mmCIF file of C-alpha atoms in Angstrom:
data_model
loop_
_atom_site.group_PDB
_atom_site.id
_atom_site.type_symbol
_atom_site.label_atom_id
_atom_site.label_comp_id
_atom_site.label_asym_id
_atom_site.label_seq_id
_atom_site.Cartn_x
_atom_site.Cartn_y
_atom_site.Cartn_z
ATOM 1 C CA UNK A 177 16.853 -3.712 7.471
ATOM 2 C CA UNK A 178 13.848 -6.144 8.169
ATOM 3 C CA UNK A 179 12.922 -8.427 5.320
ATOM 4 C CA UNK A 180 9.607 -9.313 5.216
ATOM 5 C CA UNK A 181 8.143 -12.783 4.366
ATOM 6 C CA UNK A 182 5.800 -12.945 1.229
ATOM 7 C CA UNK A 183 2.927 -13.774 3.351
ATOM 8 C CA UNK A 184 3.163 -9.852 4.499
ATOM 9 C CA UNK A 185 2.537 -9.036 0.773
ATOM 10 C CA UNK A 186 -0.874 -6.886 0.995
ATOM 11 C CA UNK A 187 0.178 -4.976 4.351
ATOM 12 C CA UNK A 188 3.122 -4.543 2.289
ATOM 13 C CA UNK A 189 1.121 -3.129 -0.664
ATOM 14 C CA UNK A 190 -1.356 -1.248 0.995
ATOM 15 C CA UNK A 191 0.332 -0.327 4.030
ATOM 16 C CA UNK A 192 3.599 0.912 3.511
ATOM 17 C CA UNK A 193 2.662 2.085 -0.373
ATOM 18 C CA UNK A 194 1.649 5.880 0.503
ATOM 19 C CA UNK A 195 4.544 6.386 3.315
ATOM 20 C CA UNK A 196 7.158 5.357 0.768
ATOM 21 C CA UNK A 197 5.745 8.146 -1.644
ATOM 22 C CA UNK A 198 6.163 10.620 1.178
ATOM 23 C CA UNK A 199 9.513 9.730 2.115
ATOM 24 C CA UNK A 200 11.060 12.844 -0.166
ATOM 25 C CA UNK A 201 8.810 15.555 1.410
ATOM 26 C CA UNK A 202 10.921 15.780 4.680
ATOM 27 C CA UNK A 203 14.117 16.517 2.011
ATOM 28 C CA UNK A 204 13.936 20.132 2.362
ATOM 29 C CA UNK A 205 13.435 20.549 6.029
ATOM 30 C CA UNK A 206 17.587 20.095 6.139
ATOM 31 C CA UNK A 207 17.950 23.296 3.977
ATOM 32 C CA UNK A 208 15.451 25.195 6.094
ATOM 33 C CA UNK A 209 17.194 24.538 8.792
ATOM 34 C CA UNK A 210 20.544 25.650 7.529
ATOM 35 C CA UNK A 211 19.598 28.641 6.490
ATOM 36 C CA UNK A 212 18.016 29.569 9.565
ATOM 37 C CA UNK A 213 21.162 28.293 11.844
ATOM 38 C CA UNK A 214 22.999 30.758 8.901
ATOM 39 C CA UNK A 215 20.991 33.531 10.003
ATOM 40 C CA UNK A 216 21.223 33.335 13.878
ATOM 41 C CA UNK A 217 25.044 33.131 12.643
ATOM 42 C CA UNK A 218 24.931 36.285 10.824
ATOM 43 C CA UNK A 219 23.028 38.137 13.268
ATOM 44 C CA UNK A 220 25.119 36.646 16.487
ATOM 45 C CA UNK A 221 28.147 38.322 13.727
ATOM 46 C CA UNK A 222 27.190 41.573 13.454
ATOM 47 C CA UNK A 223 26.045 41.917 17.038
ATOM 48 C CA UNK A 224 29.207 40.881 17.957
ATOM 49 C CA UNK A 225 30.754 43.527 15.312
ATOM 50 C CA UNK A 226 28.907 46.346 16.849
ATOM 51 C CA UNK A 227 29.891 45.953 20.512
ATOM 52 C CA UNK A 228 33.957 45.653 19.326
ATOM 53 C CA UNK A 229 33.392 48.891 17.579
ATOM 54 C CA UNK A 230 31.958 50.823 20.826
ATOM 55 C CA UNK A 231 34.397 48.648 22.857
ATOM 56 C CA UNK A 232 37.860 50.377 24.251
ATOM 57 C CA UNK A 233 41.155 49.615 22.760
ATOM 58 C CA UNK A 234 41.927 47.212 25.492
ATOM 59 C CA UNK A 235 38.713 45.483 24.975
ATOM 60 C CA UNK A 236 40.265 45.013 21.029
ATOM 61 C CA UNK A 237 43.170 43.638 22.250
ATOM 62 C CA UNK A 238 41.934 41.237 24.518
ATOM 63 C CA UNK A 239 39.381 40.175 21.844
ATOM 64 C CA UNK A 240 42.168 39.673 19.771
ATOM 65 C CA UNK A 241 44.376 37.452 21.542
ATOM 66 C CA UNK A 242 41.432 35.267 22.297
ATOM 67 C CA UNK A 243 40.766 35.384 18.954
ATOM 68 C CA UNK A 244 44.671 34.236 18.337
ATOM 69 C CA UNK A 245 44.138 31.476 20.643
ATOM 70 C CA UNK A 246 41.373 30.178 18.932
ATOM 71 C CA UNK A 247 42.637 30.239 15.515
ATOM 72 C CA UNK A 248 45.834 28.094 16.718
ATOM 73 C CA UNK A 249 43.106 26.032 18.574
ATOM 74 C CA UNK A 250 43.253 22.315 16.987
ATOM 75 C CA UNK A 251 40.496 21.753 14.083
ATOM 76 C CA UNK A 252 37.812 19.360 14.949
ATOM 77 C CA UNK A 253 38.357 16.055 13.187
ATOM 78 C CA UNK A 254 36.687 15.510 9.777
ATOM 79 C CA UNK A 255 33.733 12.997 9.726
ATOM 80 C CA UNK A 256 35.017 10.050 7.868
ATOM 81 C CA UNK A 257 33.564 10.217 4.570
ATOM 82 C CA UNK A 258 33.748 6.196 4.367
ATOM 83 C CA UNK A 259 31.023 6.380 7.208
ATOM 84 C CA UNK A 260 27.297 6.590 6.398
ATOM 85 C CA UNK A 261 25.595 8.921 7.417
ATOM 86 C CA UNK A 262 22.094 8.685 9.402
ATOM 87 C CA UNK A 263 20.317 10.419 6.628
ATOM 88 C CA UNK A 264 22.536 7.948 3.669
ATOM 89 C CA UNK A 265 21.496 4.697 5.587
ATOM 90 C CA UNK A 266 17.753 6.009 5.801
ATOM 91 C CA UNK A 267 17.365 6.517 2.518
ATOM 92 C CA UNK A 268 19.408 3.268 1.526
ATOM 93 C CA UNK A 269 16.645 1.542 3.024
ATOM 94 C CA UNK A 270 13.369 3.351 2.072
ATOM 95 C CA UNK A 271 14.947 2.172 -1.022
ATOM 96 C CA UNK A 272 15.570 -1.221 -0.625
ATOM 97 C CA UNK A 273 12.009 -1.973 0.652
ATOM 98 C CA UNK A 274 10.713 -0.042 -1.953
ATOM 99 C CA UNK A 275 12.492 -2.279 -4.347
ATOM 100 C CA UNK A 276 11.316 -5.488 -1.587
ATOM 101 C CA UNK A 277 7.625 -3.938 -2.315
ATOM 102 C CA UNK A 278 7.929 -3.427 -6.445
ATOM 103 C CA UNK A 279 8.892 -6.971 -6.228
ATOM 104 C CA UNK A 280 5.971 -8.148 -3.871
ATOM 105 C CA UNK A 281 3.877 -6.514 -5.916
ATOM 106 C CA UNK A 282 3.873 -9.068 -9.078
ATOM 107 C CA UNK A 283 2.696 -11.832 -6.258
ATOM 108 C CA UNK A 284 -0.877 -10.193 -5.231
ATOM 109 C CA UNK A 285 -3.378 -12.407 -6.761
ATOM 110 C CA UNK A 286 -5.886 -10.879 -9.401
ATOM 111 C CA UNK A 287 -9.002 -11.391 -10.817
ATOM 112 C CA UNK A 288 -8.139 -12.774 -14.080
ATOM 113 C CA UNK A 289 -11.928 -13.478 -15.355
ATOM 114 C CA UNK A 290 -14.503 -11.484 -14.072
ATOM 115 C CA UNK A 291 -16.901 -8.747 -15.211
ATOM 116 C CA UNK A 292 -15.922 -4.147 -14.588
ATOM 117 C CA UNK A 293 -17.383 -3.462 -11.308
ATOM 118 C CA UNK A 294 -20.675 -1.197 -11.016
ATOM 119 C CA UNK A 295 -20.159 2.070 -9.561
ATOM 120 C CA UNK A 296 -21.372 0.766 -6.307
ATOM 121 C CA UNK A 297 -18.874 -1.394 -5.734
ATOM 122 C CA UNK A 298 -16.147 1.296 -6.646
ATOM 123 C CA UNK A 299 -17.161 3.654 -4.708
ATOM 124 C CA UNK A 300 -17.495 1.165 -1.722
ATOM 125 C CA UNK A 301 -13.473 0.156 -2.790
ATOM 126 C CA UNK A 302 -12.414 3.548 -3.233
ATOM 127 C CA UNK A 303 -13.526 4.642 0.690
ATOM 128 C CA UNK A 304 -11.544 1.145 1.616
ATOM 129 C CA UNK A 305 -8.797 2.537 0.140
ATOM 130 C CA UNK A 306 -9.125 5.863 1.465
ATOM 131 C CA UNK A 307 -8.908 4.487 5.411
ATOM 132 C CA UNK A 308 -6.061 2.295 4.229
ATOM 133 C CA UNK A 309 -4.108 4.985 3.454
ATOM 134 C CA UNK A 310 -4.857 7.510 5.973
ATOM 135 C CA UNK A 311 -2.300 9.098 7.310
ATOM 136 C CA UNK A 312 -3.282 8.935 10.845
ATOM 137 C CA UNK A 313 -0.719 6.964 12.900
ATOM 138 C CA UNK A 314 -2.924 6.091 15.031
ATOM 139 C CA UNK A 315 -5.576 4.448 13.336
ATOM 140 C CA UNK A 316 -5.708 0.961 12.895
ATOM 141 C CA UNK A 317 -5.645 -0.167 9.465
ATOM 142 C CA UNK A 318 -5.692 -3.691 10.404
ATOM 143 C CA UNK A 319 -9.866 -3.488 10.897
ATOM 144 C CA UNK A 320 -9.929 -2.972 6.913
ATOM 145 C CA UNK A 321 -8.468 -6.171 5.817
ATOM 146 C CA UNK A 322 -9.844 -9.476 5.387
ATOM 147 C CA UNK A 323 -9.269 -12.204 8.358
ATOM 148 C CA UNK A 324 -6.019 -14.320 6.347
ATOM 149 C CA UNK A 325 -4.089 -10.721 6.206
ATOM 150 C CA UNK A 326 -5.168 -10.415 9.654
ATOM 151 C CA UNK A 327 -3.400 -13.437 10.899
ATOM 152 C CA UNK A 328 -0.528 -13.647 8.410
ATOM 153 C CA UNK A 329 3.091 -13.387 10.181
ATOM 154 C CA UNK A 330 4.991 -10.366 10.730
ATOM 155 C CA UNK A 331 1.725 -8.404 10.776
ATOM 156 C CA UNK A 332 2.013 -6.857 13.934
ATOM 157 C CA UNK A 333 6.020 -5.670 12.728
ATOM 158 C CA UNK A 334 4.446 -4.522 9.276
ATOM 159 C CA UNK A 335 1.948 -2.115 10.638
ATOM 160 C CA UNK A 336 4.307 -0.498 13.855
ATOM 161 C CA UNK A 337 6.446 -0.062 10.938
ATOM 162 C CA UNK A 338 4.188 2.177 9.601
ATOM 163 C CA UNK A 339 2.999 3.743 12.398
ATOM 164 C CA UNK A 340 6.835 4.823 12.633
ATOM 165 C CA UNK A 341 6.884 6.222 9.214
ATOM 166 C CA UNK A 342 4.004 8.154 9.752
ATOM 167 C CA UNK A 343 4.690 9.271 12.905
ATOM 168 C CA UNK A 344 8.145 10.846 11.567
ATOM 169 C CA UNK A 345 6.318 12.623 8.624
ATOM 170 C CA UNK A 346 3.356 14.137 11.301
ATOM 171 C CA UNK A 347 6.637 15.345 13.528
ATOM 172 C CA UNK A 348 7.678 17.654 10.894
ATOM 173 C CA UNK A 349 4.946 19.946 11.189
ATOM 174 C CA UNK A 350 4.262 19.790 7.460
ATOM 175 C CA UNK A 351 0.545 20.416 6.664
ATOM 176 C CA UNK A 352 0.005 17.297 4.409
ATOM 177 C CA UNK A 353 -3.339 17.067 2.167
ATOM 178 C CA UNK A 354 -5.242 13.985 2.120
ATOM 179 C CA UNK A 355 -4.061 11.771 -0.174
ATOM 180 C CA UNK A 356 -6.089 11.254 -3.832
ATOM 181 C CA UNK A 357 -7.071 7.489 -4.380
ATOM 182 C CA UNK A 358 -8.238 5.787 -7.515
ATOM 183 C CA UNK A 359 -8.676 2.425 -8.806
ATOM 184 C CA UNK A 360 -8.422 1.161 -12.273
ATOM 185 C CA UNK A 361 -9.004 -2.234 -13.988
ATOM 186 C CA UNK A 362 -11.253 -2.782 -11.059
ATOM 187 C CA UNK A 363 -12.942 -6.568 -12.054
ATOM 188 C CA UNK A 364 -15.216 -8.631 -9.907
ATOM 189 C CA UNK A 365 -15.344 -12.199 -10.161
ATOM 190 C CA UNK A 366 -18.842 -14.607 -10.808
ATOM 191 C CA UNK A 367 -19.266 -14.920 -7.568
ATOM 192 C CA UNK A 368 -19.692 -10.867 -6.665
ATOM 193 C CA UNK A 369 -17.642 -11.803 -3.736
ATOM 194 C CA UNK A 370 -13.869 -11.513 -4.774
ATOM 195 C CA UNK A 371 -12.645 -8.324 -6.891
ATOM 196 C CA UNK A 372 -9.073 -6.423 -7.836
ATOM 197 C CA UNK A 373 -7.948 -3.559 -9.154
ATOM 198 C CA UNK A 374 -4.892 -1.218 -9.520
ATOM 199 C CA UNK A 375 -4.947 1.268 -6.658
ATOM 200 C CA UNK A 376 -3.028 4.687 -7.668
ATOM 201 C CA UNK A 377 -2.207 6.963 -4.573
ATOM 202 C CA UNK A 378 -1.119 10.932 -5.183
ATOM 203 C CA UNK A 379 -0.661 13.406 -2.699
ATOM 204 C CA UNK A 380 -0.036 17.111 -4.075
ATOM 205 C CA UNK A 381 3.020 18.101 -2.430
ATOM 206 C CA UNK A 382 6.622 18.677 -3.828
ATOM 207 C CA UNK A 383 8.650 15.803 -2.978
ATOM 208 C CA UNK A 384 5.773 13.240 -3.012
ATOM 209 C CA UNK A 385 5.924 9.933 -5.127
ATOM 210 C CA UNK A 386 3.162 8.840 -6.705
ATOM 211 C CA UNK A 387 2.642 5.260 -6.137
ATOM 212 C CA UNK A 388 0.215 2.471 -7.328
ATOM 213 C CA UNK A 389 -0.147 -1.045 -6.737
ATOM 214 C CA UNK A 390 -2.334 -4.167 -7.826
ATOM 215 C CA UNK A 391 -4.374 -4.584 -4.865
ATOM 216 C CA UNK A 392 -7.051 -7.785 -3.697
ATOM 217 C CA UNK A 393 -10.331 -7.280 -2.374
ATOM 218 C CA UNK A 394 -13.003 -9.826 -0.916
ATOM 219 C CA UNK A 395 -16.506 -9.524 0.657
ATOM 220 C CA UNK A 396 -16.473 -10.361 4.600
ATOM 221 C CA UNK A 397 -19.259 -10.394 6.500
ATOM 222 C CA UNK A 398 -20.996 -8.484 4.424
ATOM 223 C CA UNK A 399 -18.396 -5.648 4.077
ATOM 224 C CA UNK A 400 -14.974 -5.302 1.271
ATOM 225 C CA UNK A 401 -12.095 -5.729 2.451
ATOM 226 C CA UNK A 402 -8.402 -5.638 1.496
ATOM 227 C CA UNK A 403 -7.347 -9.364 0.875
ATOM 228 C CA UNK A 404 -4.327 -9.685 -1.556
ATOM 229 C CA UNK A 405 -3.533 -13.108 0.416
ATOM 230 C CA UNK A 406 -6.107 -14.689 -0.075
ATOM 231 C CA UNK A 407 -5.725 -16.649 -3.425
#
């Protein structure tokens, strides 16, 4: 499990936030799949079923002593329950950084003074937000933060990390909405240059985990961007 350093805190946040609340929605693919390897096993069944009742009595017998020979055939050894399995040790740690990020959280700077954003602003925060958290694997996220996140260590691990994530959820062929963004407490400081807010992320589908996060923003180069590092 990779442990990331503090200074990965707003990739962290912003990055990784929505793909941890999507993490469940895979959980049911298991049971479709049983239940269709039940039915090919059912069908495969009675097929079988119907040619031994057409077949000739020799046919039966032969049929029958292979199926003698199988039964005395050796069991397959038991999985050792004190092994993990792939599915135990995934989930063991989607939850550990999920308790790395609830923890990395409480160390995002805010805006502590400041004056309730205008709706410009929001809106201008809220489409930030929105390309943050696409769910395109491909699309580099890294553009919408501010030049410290840019350069802080462990970045590059942080975002192929995601990519992964994402990449694993698109694989399923689940169609996935776009997620729904919205930012509260939003505050911008005197100088109309720094601002924070909490950003909650919801996606309507069963399994999903709403998620939300204190989140940074400054002005850079004339355009917001996400900047929890920079204190």
């Amino acid at each position: 499990m990779r442990i990331f350093t503090a200074r990965t805190t707003a990739l962290l946040a912003a990055g990784l936030c929505l793909p941890l609340g999507l993490a469940a929605c895979g959980s049911d693919d298991g049971d479709a799949a049983d239940q269709t390897t039940t039915a090919t096993a059912t069908s495969t069944t009675t097929s079988s079923t119907t040619d031994t009742t057409t077949a000739t009595t020799s046919v039966k017998a032969e049929q029958t002593s292979q199926a003698a020979e199988e039964t005395s055939a050796p069991a397959a050894p038991e999985e050792d329950p004190a092994t993990p399995s792939a599915d135990a040790e995934a989930s063991a740690q989607a939850q550990a950084l999920q308790e790395e990020l609830d923890r990395l959280k409480t160390e995002i700077p805010t805006v502590t003074e400041g004056k309730p954003a205008d709706d410009e602003v929001k809106q201008q925060l809220m489409e930030l937000e929105r390309n943050v958290n696409s769910l395109d694997p491909n699309l580099d996220i890294l553009q919408f933060f501010c030049k410290k996140d840019r350069s802080a260590p462990d970045t590059g691990q942080v975002v192929d990390y995601r990519r992964q994530m994402l990449t694993v959820l698109q694989q399923t062929g689940q169609q996935i909405p776009s997620p729904q963004v919205d930012i509260t407490d939003l505050k911008v400081d005197e100088s109309g240059k720094k601002a924070s807010g909490t950003v909650h992320l919801s996606i309507n589908l069963p399994g999903a985990q709403p998620q939300s996060t204190p989140q940074g923003f400054v002005l850079e180069d004339g355009q917001w961007k996400v900047c929890t590092l920079d204190g």
